[in-house]
Amino acid sequence: MLANKTAAVTGSTSGIGLALARAYAAQGANVVINGFGEAEAIEKERAGIEREFGVQCRYSPADMTKPDEIAAMIADAEREFGAVDVLCNNAGIQHVSPIDEFPIEKWDAIIAINLSSSFHTIRAALPGMKRKGWGRIVNTASAHALVASPFKSAYVAAKHGIAGLTKTVALEVAQQNITVNAICPGYVWTPLVERQIPDTMKARNMTEEQVKRDVLLAAQPTKQFVTVDQVAALAVFLCSDAASAITGAILPMDGGWTAQ
Ligand code: NAD
């Protein structure tokens, strides 16, 4: 479906982003992966994508807090592959703390990575999409783009911001064959979620199973984690012709969380 197209996925060395990059490669797209991690592990993923799917895959180390590096990532992809047809804004971090104790540098980092980086990627990639008369922007938002939880002020603010950015850009390019949507997963089993477990076990004197059931999945009626492959399947569908009328949509995939 995406042969001769290029997909750039921010924050794709792990978790949801890696699943997105692999899913686009499986559709025949060349992909740009991005994010942090051990050089050897990243190179293994990169080479594995090329081998498994017969596409080209480049790694960009661009730091999503740095506008210059973000612009360079898009320019490099356009130079090497001719275009960025599919842009997935997925990089994200979390920090959990009451707002009056929230470290200022954590607030700044979350707003930069989870929100402003999408402004910078879209700003850089949109002219190329307009020239080609086709584009797909898929933002990984969160159930926290629709509802809040205490102690996640920066994350919730950034994700609500992504919902607003998604709708605004969708309106700006609505007649140019470019769609802009946000996927809002509930809890997905990834390293981002896994890292919260030991601290929560300690803070609440709970077992791992109790943390999963009574804390993490408390808001999720299905009591099941969303899978990275489910998120990736929706992200692929949003790039299909069948989805060309879906734009400016903030799409929950949250096991019923935001239905409550
Ligand atoms: P993850 O920790 O597995 O992956 C995050 C990715 O972002 C990694 O590749 C990491 O290297 C990259 N990253 C972090 N800081 C970066 C920076 N400054 N520059 C470039 N890359 C950077 O997390 P995940 O769970 O896969 O999360 C991916 C996205 O999905 C995030 O936007 C997150 O908010 C969102 N999300 C996750 C869940 C969940 O339950 N896991 C739920 C809803 C939304």
PDB file of C-alpha atoms and ligand atoms in Angstrom:
ATOM      1  CA  MET A   1       0.000   0.000   0.000  1.00  0.00           C
ATOM      2  CA  LEU A   2       2.872   2.417   0.713  1.00  0.00           C
ATOM      3  CA  ALA A   3       5.391   1.309  -1.916  1.00  0.00           C
ATOM      4  CA  ASN A   4       7.492   4.254  -3.167  1.00  0.00           C
ATOM      5  CA  LYS A   5       6.481   6.267  -0.131  1.00  0.00           C
ATOM      6  CA  THR A   6       8.483   7.320   2.920  1.00  0.00           C
ATOM      7  CA  ALA A   7       7.336   7.312   6.521  1.00  0.00           C
ATOM      8  CA  ALA A   8       9.168   9.207   9.272  1.00  0.00           C
ATOM      9  CA  VAL A   9       8.326   8.137  12.806  1.00  0.00           C
ATOM     10  CA  THR A  10       9.668  10.088  15.771  1.00  0.00           C
ATOM     11  CA  GLY A  11      10.496   8.149  18.932  1.00  0.00           C
ATOM     12  CA  SER A  12      10.646   4.825  17.117  1.00  0.00           C
ATOM     13  CA  THR A  13      13.556   3.034  18.773  1.00  0.00           C
ATOM     14  CA  SER A  14      11.104   1.464  21.206  1.00  0.00           C
ATOM     15  CA  GLY A  15       7.457   0.738  22.046  1.00  0.00           C
ATOM     16  CA  ILE A  16       4.647   2.111  19.898  1.00  0.00           C
ATOM     17  CA  GLY A  17       6.950   4.026  17.521  1.00  0.00           C
ATOM     18  CA  LEU A  18       8.952   0.932  16.641  1.00  0.00           C
ATOM     19  CA  ALA A  19       5.713  -0.944  15.913  1.00  0.00           C
ATOM     20  CA  LEU A  20       4.562   1.966  13.707  1.00  0.00           C
ATOM     21  CA  ALA A  21       7.831   2.003  11.759  1.00  0.00           C
ATOM     22  CA  ARG A  22       7.735  -1.765  11.257  1.00  0.00           C
ATOM     23  CA  ALA A  23       4.079  -1.653  10.175  1.00  0.00           C
ATOM     24  CA  TYR A  24       4.780   1.043   7.570  1.00  0.00           C
ATOM     25  CA  ALA A  25       7.809  -0.896   6.331  1.00  0.00           C
ATOM     26  CA  ALA A  26       5.586  -3.985   6.036  1.00  0.00           C
ATOM     27  CA  GLN A  27       3.410  -1.893   3.680  1.00  0.00           C
ATOM     28  CA  GLY A  28       6.468  -1.202   1.516  1.00  0.00           C
ATOM     29  CA  ALA A  29       7.418   2.275   2.764  1.00  0.00           C
ATOM     30  CA  ASN A  30      10.986   3.378   3.275  1.00  0.00           C
ATOM     31  CA  VAL A  31      11.216   4.487   6.878  1.00  0.00           C
ATOM     32  CA  VAL A  32      13.110   6.947   9.029  1.00  0.00           C
ATOM     33  CA  ILE A  33      13.429   5.788  12.600  1.00  0.00           C
ATOM     34  CA  ASN A  34      14.385   8.143  15.414  1.00  0.00           C
ATOM     35  CA  GLY A  35      14.933   8.089  19.144  1.00  0.00           C
ATOM     36  CA  PHE A  36      17.448   7.248  21.801  1.00  0.00           C
ATOM     37  CA  GLY A  37      19.016   3.992  22.893  1.00  0.00           C
ATOM     38  CA  GLU A  38      22.127   1.862  22.547  1.00  0.00           C
ATOM     39  CA  ALA A  39      23.764   2.340  19.156  1.00  0.00           C
ATOM     40  CA  GLU A  40      24.141  -1.398  18.647  1.00  0.00           C
ATOM     41  CA  ALA A  41      20.493  -2.166  19.450  1.00  0.00           C
ATOM     42  CA  ILE A  42      19.273   0.639  17.172  1.00  0.00           C
ATOM     43  CA  GLU A  43      21.462  -0.564  14.304  1.00  0.00           C
ATOM     44  CA  LYS A  44      20.098  -4.094  14.798  1.00  0.00           C
ATOM     45  CA  GLU A  45      16.502  -2.807  14.521  1.00  0.00           C
ATOM     46  CA  ARG A  46      17.364  -0.629  11.510  1.00  0.00           C
ATOM     47  CA  ALA A  47      19.113  -3.401   9.593  1.00  0.00           C
ATOM     48  CA  GLY A  48      16.378  -5.862  10.628  1.00  0.00           C
ATOM     49  CA  ILE A  49      13.673  -3.648   9.101  1.00  0.00           C
ATOM     50  CA  GLU A  50      15.596  -3.451   5.811  1.00  0.00           C
ATOM     51  CA  ARG A  51      16.158  -7.200   5.710  1.00  0.00           C
ATOM     52  CA  GLU A  52      12.690  -8.266   6.797  1.00  0.00           C
ATOM     53  CA  PHE A  53      10.659  -5.912   4.623  1.00  0.00           C
ATOM     54  CA  GLY A  54      12.990  -5.190   1.676  1.00  0.00           C
ATOM     55  CA  VAL A  55      12.813  -1.409   2.162  1.00  0.00           C
ATOM     56  CA  GLN A  56      15.367   1.241   3.068  1.00  0.00           C
ATOM     57  CA  CYS A  57      15.552   2.387   6.654  1.00  0.00           C
ATOM     58  CA  ARG A  58      17.574   5.335   7.955  1.00  0.00           C
ATOM     59  CA  TYR A  59      18.167   6.236  11.580  1.00  0.00           C
ATOM     60  CA  SER A  60      18.028   9.869  12.695  1.00  0.00           C
ATOM     61  CA  PRO A  61      19.389  10.682  16.158  1.00  0.00           C
ATOM     62  CA  ALA A  62      17.522  14.030  16.181  1.00  0.00           C
ATOM     63  CA  ASP A  63      16.647  15.158  19.681  1.00  0.00           C
ATOM     64  CA  MET A  64      12.982  16.193  19.745  1.00  0.00           C
ATOM     65  CA  THR A  65      13.813  19.057  22.136  1.00  0.00           C
ATOM     66  CA  LYS A  66      15.994  20.669  19.420  1.00  0.00           C
ATOM     67  CA  PRO A  67      14.175  22.441  16.563  1.00  0.00           C
ATOM     68  CA  ASP A  68      17.322  22.545  14.376  1.00  0.00           C
ATOM     69  CA  GLU A  69      17.857  18.803  14.653  1.00  0.00           C
ATOM     70  CA  ILE A  70      14.176  18.166  13.869  1.00  0.00           C
ATOM     71  CA  ALA A  71      14.340  20.306  10.716  1.00  0.00           C
ATOM     72  CA  ALA A  72      17.553  18.517   9.695  1.00  0.00           C
ATOM     73  CA  MET A  73      15.877  15.102  10.166  1.00  0.00           C
ATOM     74  CA  ILE A  74      13.068  16.025   7.753  1.00  0.00           C
ATOM     75  CA  ALA A  75      15.463  17.650   5.260  1.00  0.00           C
ATOM     76  CA  ASP A  76      17.713  14.582   5.334  1.00  0.00           C
ATOM     77  CA  ALA A  77      14.744  12.256   4.712  1.00  0.00           C
ATOM     78  CA  GLU A  78      13.593  14.391   1.780  1.00  0.00           C
ATOM     79  CA  ARG A  79      17.092  14.443   0.325  1.00  0.00           C
ATOM     80  CA  GLU A  80      17.678  10.695   0.682  1.00  0.00           C
ATOM     81  CA  PHE A  81      14.189   9.378  -0.115  1.00  0.00           C
ATOM     82  CA  GLY A  82      12.672  12.246  -2.117  1.00  0.00           C
ATOM     83  CA  ALA A  83       9.836  13.007   0.316  1.00  0.00           C
ATOM     84  CA  VAL A  84       8.241  12.493   3.684  1.00  0.00           C
ATOM     85  CA  ASP A  85       4.790  11.194   2.716  1.00  0.00           C
ATOM     86  CA  VAL A  86       3.787   9.870   6.127  1.00  0.00           C
ATOM     87  CA  LEU A  87       4.777  11.676   9.297  1.00  0.00           C
ATOM     88  CA  CYS A  88       4.135  10.097  12.679  1.00  0.00           C
ATOM     89  CA  ASN A  89       4.680  12.294  15.682  1.00  0.00           C
ATOM     90  CA  ASN A  90       5.129   9.720  18.380  1.00  0.00           C
ATOM     91  CA  ALA A  91       8.090  10.614  20.633  1.00  0.00           C
ATOM     92  CA  GLY A  92       6.979  11.131  24.185  1.00  0.00           C
ATOM     93  CA  ILE A  93       8.031  10.978  27.811  1.00  0.00           C
ATOM     94  CA  GLN A  94       6.171  11.019  31.108  1.00  0.00           C
ATOM     95  CA  HIS A  95       6.739  12.425  34.589  1.00  0.00           C
ATOM     96  CA  VAL A  96       4.374  11.941  37.515  1.00  0.00           C
ATOM     97  CA  SER A  97       4.322  14.507  40.317  1.00  0.00           C
ATOM     98  CA  PRO A  98       1.958  16.947  42.068  1.00  0.00           C
ATOM     99  CA  ILE A  99       2.079  20.261  40.197  1.00  0.00           C
ATOM    100  CA  ASP A 100       3.502  22.257  43.102  1.00  0.00           C
ATOM    101  CA  GLU A 101       6.485  19.886  43.195  1.00  0.00           C
ATOM    102  CA  PHE A 102       6.711  19.362  39.428  1.00  0.00           C
ATOM    103  CA  PRO A 103      10.331  19.976  38.344  1.00  0.00           C
ATOM    104  CA  ILE A 104      10.419  22.919  35.924  1.00  0.00           C
ATOM    105  CA  GLU A 105      12.888  21.137  33.649  1.00  0.00           C
ATOM    106  CA  LYS A 106      10.526  18.127  33.406  1.00  0.00           C
ATOM    107  CA  TRP A 107       7.639  20.410  32.448  1.00  0.00           C
ATOM    108  CA  ASP A 108       9.799  22.040  29.759  1.00  0.00           C
ATOM    109  CA  ALA A 109      11.042  18.687  28.416  1.00  0.00           C
ATOM    110  CA  ILE A 110       7.548  17.166  28.223  1.00  0.00           C
ATOM    111  CA  ILE A 111       6.091  20.200  26.453  1.00  0.00           C
ATOM    112  CA  ALA A 112       9.062  20.211  24.050  1.00  0.00           C
ATOM    113  CA  ILE A 113       9.057  16.481  23.231  1.00  0.00           C
ATOM    114  CA  ASN A 114       5.343  15.626  23.498  1.00  0.00           C
ATOM    115  CA  LEU A 115       3.973  18.820  21.902  1.00  0.00           C
ATOM    116  CA  SER A 116       6.374  21.323  20.321  1.00  0.00           C
ATOM    117  CA  SER A 117       8.352  18.690  18.377  1.00  0.00           C
ATOM    118  CA  SER A 118       5.174  17.987  16.379  1.00  0.00           C
ATOM    119  CA  PHE A 119       4.903  21.661  15.458  1.00  0.00           C
ATOM    120  CA  HIS A 120       8.498  21.551  14.210  1.00  0.00           C
ATOM    121  CA  THR A 121       8.147  18.285  12.228  1.00  0.00           C
ATOM    122  CA  ILE A 122       4.852  19.356  10.647  1.00  0.00           C
ATOM    123  CA  ARG A 123       6.214  22.800   9.797  1.00  0.00           C
ATOM    124  CA  ALA A 124       9.177  21.161   8.040  1.00  0.00           C
ATOM    125  CA  ALA A 125       7.341  18.291   6.308  1.00  0.00           C
ATOM    126  CA  LEU A 126       4.140  19.989   5.134  1.00  0.00           C
ATOM    127  CA  PRO A 127       5.611  21.942   2.168  1.00  0.00           C
ATOM    128  CA  GLY A 128       6.834  18.657   0.619  1.00  0.00           C
ATOM    129  CA  MET A 129       3.425  17.013   1.133  1.00  0.00           C
ATOM    130  CA  LYS A 130       1.713  20.016  -0.485  1.00  0.00           C
ATOM    131  CA  ARG A 131       4.063  19.809  -3.478  1.00  0.00           C
ATOM    132  CA  LYS A 132       3.225  16.125  -3.955  1.00  0.00           C
ATOM    133  CA  GLY A 133      -0.483  16.640  -3.334  1.00  0.00           C
ATOM    134  CA  TRP A 134      -0.613  13.784  -0.836  1.00  0.00           C
ATOM    135  CA  GLY A 135       0.297  13.357   2.795  1.00  0.00           C
ATOM    136  CA  ARG A 136      -0.647  11.616   6.000  1.00  0.00           C
ATOM    137  CA  ILE A 137       0.138  12.936   9.461  1.00  0.00           C
ATOM    138  CA  VAL A 138      -0.580  10.557  12.330  1.00  0.00           C
ATOM    139  CA  ASN A 139       0.014  11.851  15.835  1.00  0.00           C
ATOM    140  CA  THR A 140       0.286   9.518  18.802  1.00  0.00           C
ATOM    141  CA  ALA A 141      -1.752  11.387  21.386  1.00  0.00           C
ATOM    142  CA  SER A 142      -3.258   9.533  24.352  1.00  0.00           C
ATOM    143  CA  ALA A 143      -6.477   9.036  26.296  1.00  0.00           C
ATOM    144  CA  HIS A 144      -4.900  11.953  28.168  1.00  0.00           C
ATOM    145  CA  ALA A 145      -5.675  14.121  25.124  1.00  0.00           C
ATOM    146  CA  LEU A 146      -9.333  13.710  26.087  1.00  0.00           C
ATOM    147  CA  VAL A 147      -9.411  13.319  29.865  1.00  0.00           C
ATOM    148  CA  ALA A 148      -7.030  14.081  32.733  1.00  0.00           C
ATOM    149  CA  SER A 149      -5.453  12.159  35.604  1.00  0.00           C
ATOM    150  CA  PRO A 150      -3.933  13.819  38.658  1.00  0.00           C
ATOM    151  CA  PHE A 151      -0.165  14.320  38.885  1.00  0.00           C
ATOM    152  CA  LYS A 152       0.377  14.292  35.111  1.00  0.00           C
ATOM    153  CA  SER A 153      -0.054  18.027  34.444  1.00  0.00           C
ATOM    154  CA  ALA A 154       2.621  18.398  31.764  1.00  0.00           C
ATOM    155  CA  TYR A 155       1.694  15.199  29.939  1.00  0.00           C
ATOM    156  CA  VAL A 156      -2.045  15.958  29.955  1.00  0.00           C
ATOM    157  CA  ALA A 157      -1.446  19.563  28.865  1.00  0.00           C
ATOM    158  CA  ALA A 158       0.850  18.442  26.034  1.00  0.00           C
ATOM    159  CA  LYS A 159      -1.536  15.722  24.832  1.00  0.00           C
ATOM    160  CA  HIS A 160      -4.542  18.080  24.891  1.00  0.00           C
ATOM    161  CA  GLY A 161      -2.302  20.444  22.910  1.00  0.00           C
ATOM    162  CA  ILE A 162      -1.644  17.716  20.328  1.00  0.00           C
ATOM    163  CA  ALA A 163      -5.397  17.303  19.878  1.00  0.00           C
ATOM    164  CA  GLY A 164      -5.697  21.030  19.143  1.00  0.00           C
ATOM    165  CA  LEU A 165      -2.717  21.021  16.787  1.00  0.00           C
ATOM    166  CA  THR A 166      -4.125  17.993  14.935  1.00  0.00           C
ATOM    167  CA  LYS A 167      -7.486  19.682  14.343  1.00  0.00           C
ATOM    168  CA  THR A 168      -5.921  22.994  13.303  1.00  0.00           C
ATOM    169  CA  VAL A 169      -3.510  21.538  10.748  1.00  0.00           C
ATOM    170  CA  ALA A 170      -6.258  19.243   9.396  1.00  0.00           C
ATOM    171  CA  LEU A 171      -8.351  22.331   8.602  1.00  0.00           C
ATOM    172  CA  GLU A 172      -5.424  24.155   7.008  1.00  0.00           C
ATOM    173  CA  VAL A 173      -4.724  21.336   4.500  1.00  0.00           C
ATOM    174  CA  ALA A 174      -8.198  19.823   4.155  1.00  0.00           C
ATOM    175  CA  GLN A 175      -8.370  20.404   0.383  1.00  0.00           C
ATOM    176  CA  GLN A 176      -4.853  19.227  -0.403  1.00  0.00           C
ATOM    177  CA  ASN A 177      -5.192  15.466   0.009  1.00  0.00           C
ATOM    178  CA  ILE A 178      -3.372  15.613   3.329  1.00  0.00           C
ATOM    179  CA  THR A 179      -5.049  14.163   6.407  1.00  0.00           C
ATOM    180  CA  VAL A 180      -4.044  14.842   9.986  1.00  0.00           C
ATOM    181  CA  ASN A 181      -5.288  12.635  12.808  1.00  0.00           C
ATOM    182  CA  ALA A 182      -4.452  11.669  16.353  1.00  0.00           C
ATOM    183  CA  ILE A 183      -4.630   8.207  17.861  1.00  0.00           C
ATOM    184  CA  CYS A 184      -5.435   8.187  21.574  1.00  0.00           C
ATOM    185  CA  PRO A 185      -4.328   4.927  23.153  1.00  0.00           C
ATOM    186  CA  GLY A 186      -5.180   3.997  26.699  1.00  0.00           C
ATOM    187  CA  TYR A 187      -2.512   2.003  28.524  1.00  0.00           C
ATOM    188  CA  VAL A 188      -0.264   0.197  26.065  1.00  0.00           C
ATOM    189  CA  TRP A 189       2.269  -2.300  27.344  1.00  0.00           C
ATOM    190  CA  THR A 190       5.584  -0.583  26.467  1.00  0.00           C
ATOM    191  CA  PRO A 191       8.809   0.382  28.299  1.00  0.00           C
ATOM    192  CA  LEU A 192       7.187   3.765  29.155  1.00  0.00           C
ATOM    193  CA  VAL A 193       4.502   1.992  31.195  1.00  0.00           C
ATOM    194  CA  GLU A 194       6.778  -0.761  32.507  1.00  0.00           C
ATOM    195  CA  ARG A 195       9.124   1.852  34.017  1.00  0.00           C
ATOM    196  CA  GLN A 196       6.277   3.231  36.204  1.00  0.00           C
ATOM    197  CA  ILE A 197       5.664  -0.120  37.914  1.00  0.00           C
ATOM    198  CA  PRO A 198       8.538  -0.486  40.442  1.00  0.00           C
ATOM    199  CA  ASP A 199       7.978   3.038  41.852  1.00  0.00           C
ATOM    200  CA  THR A 200       4.241   2.493  42.074  1.00  0.00           C
ATOM    201  CA  MET A 201       4.758  -0.887  43.827  1.00  0.00           C
ATOM    202  CA  LYS A 202       6.924   0.850  46.396  1.00  0.00           C
ATOM    203  CA  ALA A 203       4.727   3.939  46.810  1.00  0.00           C
ATOM    204  CA  ARG A 204       1.504   1.931  47.240  1.00  0.00           C
ATOM    205  CA  ASN A 205       2.940  -1.219  48.834  1.00  0.00           C
ATOM    206  CA  MET A 206       1.449  -3.361  46.094  1.00  0.00           C
ATOM    207  CA  THR A 207       2.494  -6.379  44.045  1.00  0.00           C
ATOM    208  CA  GLU A 208       3.148  -6.031  40.328  1.00  0.00           C
ATOM    209  CA  GLU A 209      -0.195  -7.689  39.530  1.00  0.00           C
ATOM    210  CA  GLN A 210      -2.045  -5.297  41.883  1.00  0.00           C
ATOM    211  CA  VAL A 211      -0.364  -2.283  40.251  1.00  0.00           C
ATOM    212  CA  LYS A 212      -1.357  -3.501  36.790  1.00  0.00           C
ATOM    213  CA  ARG A 213      -4.975  -4.274  37.721  1.00  0.00           C
ATOM    214  CA  ASP A 214      -5.829  -1.677  40.381  1.00  0.00           C
ATOM    215  CA  VAL A 215      -3.730   1.295  39.256  1.00  0.00           C
ATOM    216  CA  LEU A 216      -2.849   1.099  35.585  1.00  0.00           C
ATOM    217  CA  LEU A 217      -5.930  -0.680  34.283  1.00  0.00           C
ATOM    218  CA  ALA A 218      -8.294   0.856  36.857  1.00  0.00           C
ATOM    219  CA  ALA A 219      -9.546   3.319  34.225  1.00  0.00           C
ATOM    220  CA  GLN A 220      -9.652   0.777  31.391  1.00  0.00           C
ATOM    221  CA  PRO A 221     -12.957  -1.174  31.399  1.00  0.00           C
ATOM    222  CA  THR A 222     -11.619  -4.043  29.259  1.00  0.00           C
ATOM    223  CA  LYS A 223      -8.885  -4.640  31.894  1.00  0.00           C
ATOM    224  CA  GLN A 224      -6.567  -5.382  28.978  1.00  0.00           C
ATOM    225  CA  PHE A 225      -3.563  -3.423  27.815  1.00  0.00           C
ATOM    226  CA  VAL A 226      -3.815  -2.056  24.276  1.00  0.00           C
ATOM    227  CA  THR A 227      -1.115  -3.645  22.115  1.00  0.00           C
ATOM    228  CA  VAL A 228       1.436  -1.796  20.004  1.00  0.00           C
ATOM    229  CA  ASP A 229       0.267  -3.803  16.991  1.00  0.00           C
ATOM    230  CA  GLN A 230      -3.304  -2.569  17.443  1.00  0.00           C
ATOM    231  CA  VAL A 231      -2.077   1.038  17.449  1.00  0.00           C
ATOM    232  CA  ALA A 232       0.069   0.347  14.378  1.00  0.00           C
ATOM    233  CA  ALA A 233      -2.855  -1.243  12.510  1.00  0.00           C
ATOM    234  CA  LEU A 234      -4.949   1.909  12.994  1.00  0.00           C
ATOM    235  CA  ALA A 235      -1.999   4.076  11.930  1.00  0.00           C
ATOM    236  CA  VAL A 236      -1.695   2.032   8.723  1.00  0.00           C
ATOM    237  CA  PHE A 237      -5.450   2.254   8.072  1.00  0.00           C
ATOM    238  CA  LEU A 238      -5.273   6.052   8.395  1.00  0.00           C
ATOM    239  CA  CYS A 239      -2.859   6.047   5.439  1.00  0.00           C
ATOM    240  CA  SER A 240      -5.193   4.034   3.193  1.00  0.00           C
ATOM    241  CA  ASP A 241      -7.528   5.450   0.548  1.00  0.00           C
ATOM    242  CA  ALA A 242     -10.458   4.149   2.610  1.00  0.00           C
ATOM    243  CA  ALA A 243      -9.473   6.591   5.349  1.00  0.00           C
ATOM    244  CA  SER A 244      -9.142   9.676   3.144  1.00  0.00           C
ATOM    245  CA  ALA A 245     -12.295  11.230   4.655  1.00  0.00           C
ATOM    246  CA  ILE A 246     -10.965  10.868   8.194  1.00  0.00           C
ATOM    247  CA  THR A 247      -9.168  14.072   9.111  1.00  0.00           C
ATOM    248  CA  GLY A 248      -8.961  16.220  12.198  1.00  0.00           C
ATOM    249  CA  ALA A 249     -10.135  13.178  14.162  1.00  0.00           C
ATOM    250  CA  ILE A 250      -9.070  12.432  17.706  1.00  0.00           C
ATOM    251  CA  LEU A 251      -9.502   8.660  17.791  1.00  0.00           C
ATOM    252  CA  PRO A 252      -9.632   6.794  21.101  1.00  0.00           C
ATOM    253  CA  MET A 253      -8.226   3.249  21.303  1.00  0.00           C
ATOM    254  CA  ASP A 254      -8.513   2.833  25.016  1.00  0.00           C
ATOM    255  CA  GLY A 255     -10.551  -0.226  25.973  1.00  0.00           C
ATOM    256  CA  GLY A 256     -13.482   2.024  26.858  1.00  0.00           C
ATOM    257  CA  TRP A 257     -11.588   4.396  29.196  1.00  0.00           C
ATOM    258  CA  THR A 258     -12.971   7.653  27.780  1.00  0.00           C
ATOM    259  CA  ALA A 259     -16.493   6.243  27.365  1.00  0.00           C
ATOM    260  CA  GLN A 260     -16.943   6.550  31.128  1.00  0.00           C
TER     261      GLN A 260
HETATM  262  P1  NAD B   1       8.648   4.391  24.891  1.00  0.00           P
HETATM  263  O1  NAD B   1       9.339   4.940  26.073  1.00  0.00           O
HETATM  264  O2  NAD B   1       8.683   2.907  24.631  1.00  0.00           O
HETATM  265  O3  NAD B   1       9.134   5.112  23.553  1.00  0.00           O
HETATM  266  C1  NAD B   1       9.366   6.495  23.499  1.00  0.00           C
HETATM  267  C2  NAD B   1      10.260   6.794  22.320  1.00  0.00           C
HETATM  268  O4  NAD B   1      10.527   8.213  22.294  1.00  0.00           O
HETATM  269  C3  NAD B   1      11.623   6.092  22.398  1.00  0.00           C
HETATM  270  O5  NAD B   1      12.024   5.699  21.102  1.00  0.00           O
HETATM  271  C4  NAD B   1      12.541   7.214  22.923  1.00  0.00           C
HETATM  272  O6  NAD B   1      13.905   7.032  22.602  1.00  0.00           O
HETATM  273  C5  NAD B   1      11.926   8.393  22.199  1.00  0.00           C
HETATM  274  N1  NAD B   1      12.318   9.673  22.782  1.00  0.00           N
HETATM  275  C6  NAD B   1      12.238  10.094  24.066  1.00  0.00           C
HETATM  276  N2  NAD B   1      12.758  11.340  24.193  1.00  0.00           N
HETATM  277  C7  NAD B   1      13.159  11.709  22.951  1.00  0.00           C
HETATM  278  C8  NAD B   1      13.775  12.877  22.416  1.00  0.00           C
HETATM  279  N3  NAD B   1      14.101  13.935  23.187  1.00  0.00           N
HETATM  280  N4  NAD B   1      14.053  12.906  21.093  1.00  0.00           N
HETATM  281  C9  NAD B   1      13.760  11.850  20.295  1.00  0.00           C
HETATM  282  N5  NAD B   1      13.174  10.725  20.743  1.00  0.00           N
HETATM  283  C10 NAD B   1      12.887  10.655  22.053  1.00  0.00           C
HETATM  284  O7  NAD B   1       7.139   4.887  25.016  1.00  0.00           O
HETATM  285  P2  NAD B   1       5.784   4.476  24.281  1.00  0.00           P
HETATM  286  O8  NAD B   1       4.871   3.970  25.330  1.00  0.00           O
HETATM  287  O9  NAD B   1       6.021   3.665  23.060  1.00  0.00           O
HETATM  288  O10 NAD B   1       5.273   5.933  23.892  1.00  0.00           O
HETATM  289  C11 NAD B   1       5.221   6.410  22.568  1.00  0.00           C
HETATM  290  C12 NAD B   1       4.149   7.484  22.479  1.00  0.00           C
HETATM  291  O11 NAD B   1       2.889   6.901  22.817  1.00  0.00           O
HETATM  292  C13 NAD B   1       4.352   8.653  23.443  1.00  0.00           C
HETATM  293  O12 NAD B   1       3.991   9.858  22.798  1.00  0.00           O
HETATM  294  C14 NAD B   1       3.381   8.334  24.567  1.00  0.00           C
HETATM  295  O13 NAD B   1       2.960   9.500  25.226  1.00  0.00           O
HETATM  296  C15 NAD B   1       2.257   7.712  23.788  1.00  0.00           C
HETATM  297  N6  NAD B   1       1.341   6.892  24.574  1.00  0.00           N
HETATM  298  C16 NAD B   1       1.789   5.806  25.253  1.00  0.00           C
HETATM  299  C17 NAD B   1       0.895   5.063  26.002  1.00  0.00           C
HETATM  300  C18 NAD B   1       1.304   3.852  26.783  1.00  0.00           C
HETATM  301  O14 NAD B   1       0.506   3.374  27.590  1.00  0.00           O
HETATM  302  N7  NAD B   1       2.483   3.304  26.574  1.00  0.00           N
HETATM  303  C19 NAD B   1      -0.455   5.437  26.053  1.00  0.00           C
HETATM  304  C20 NAD B   1      -0.873   6.536  25.330  1.00  0.00           C
HETATM  305  C21 NAD B   1       0.045   7.257  24.598  1.00  0.00           C
END
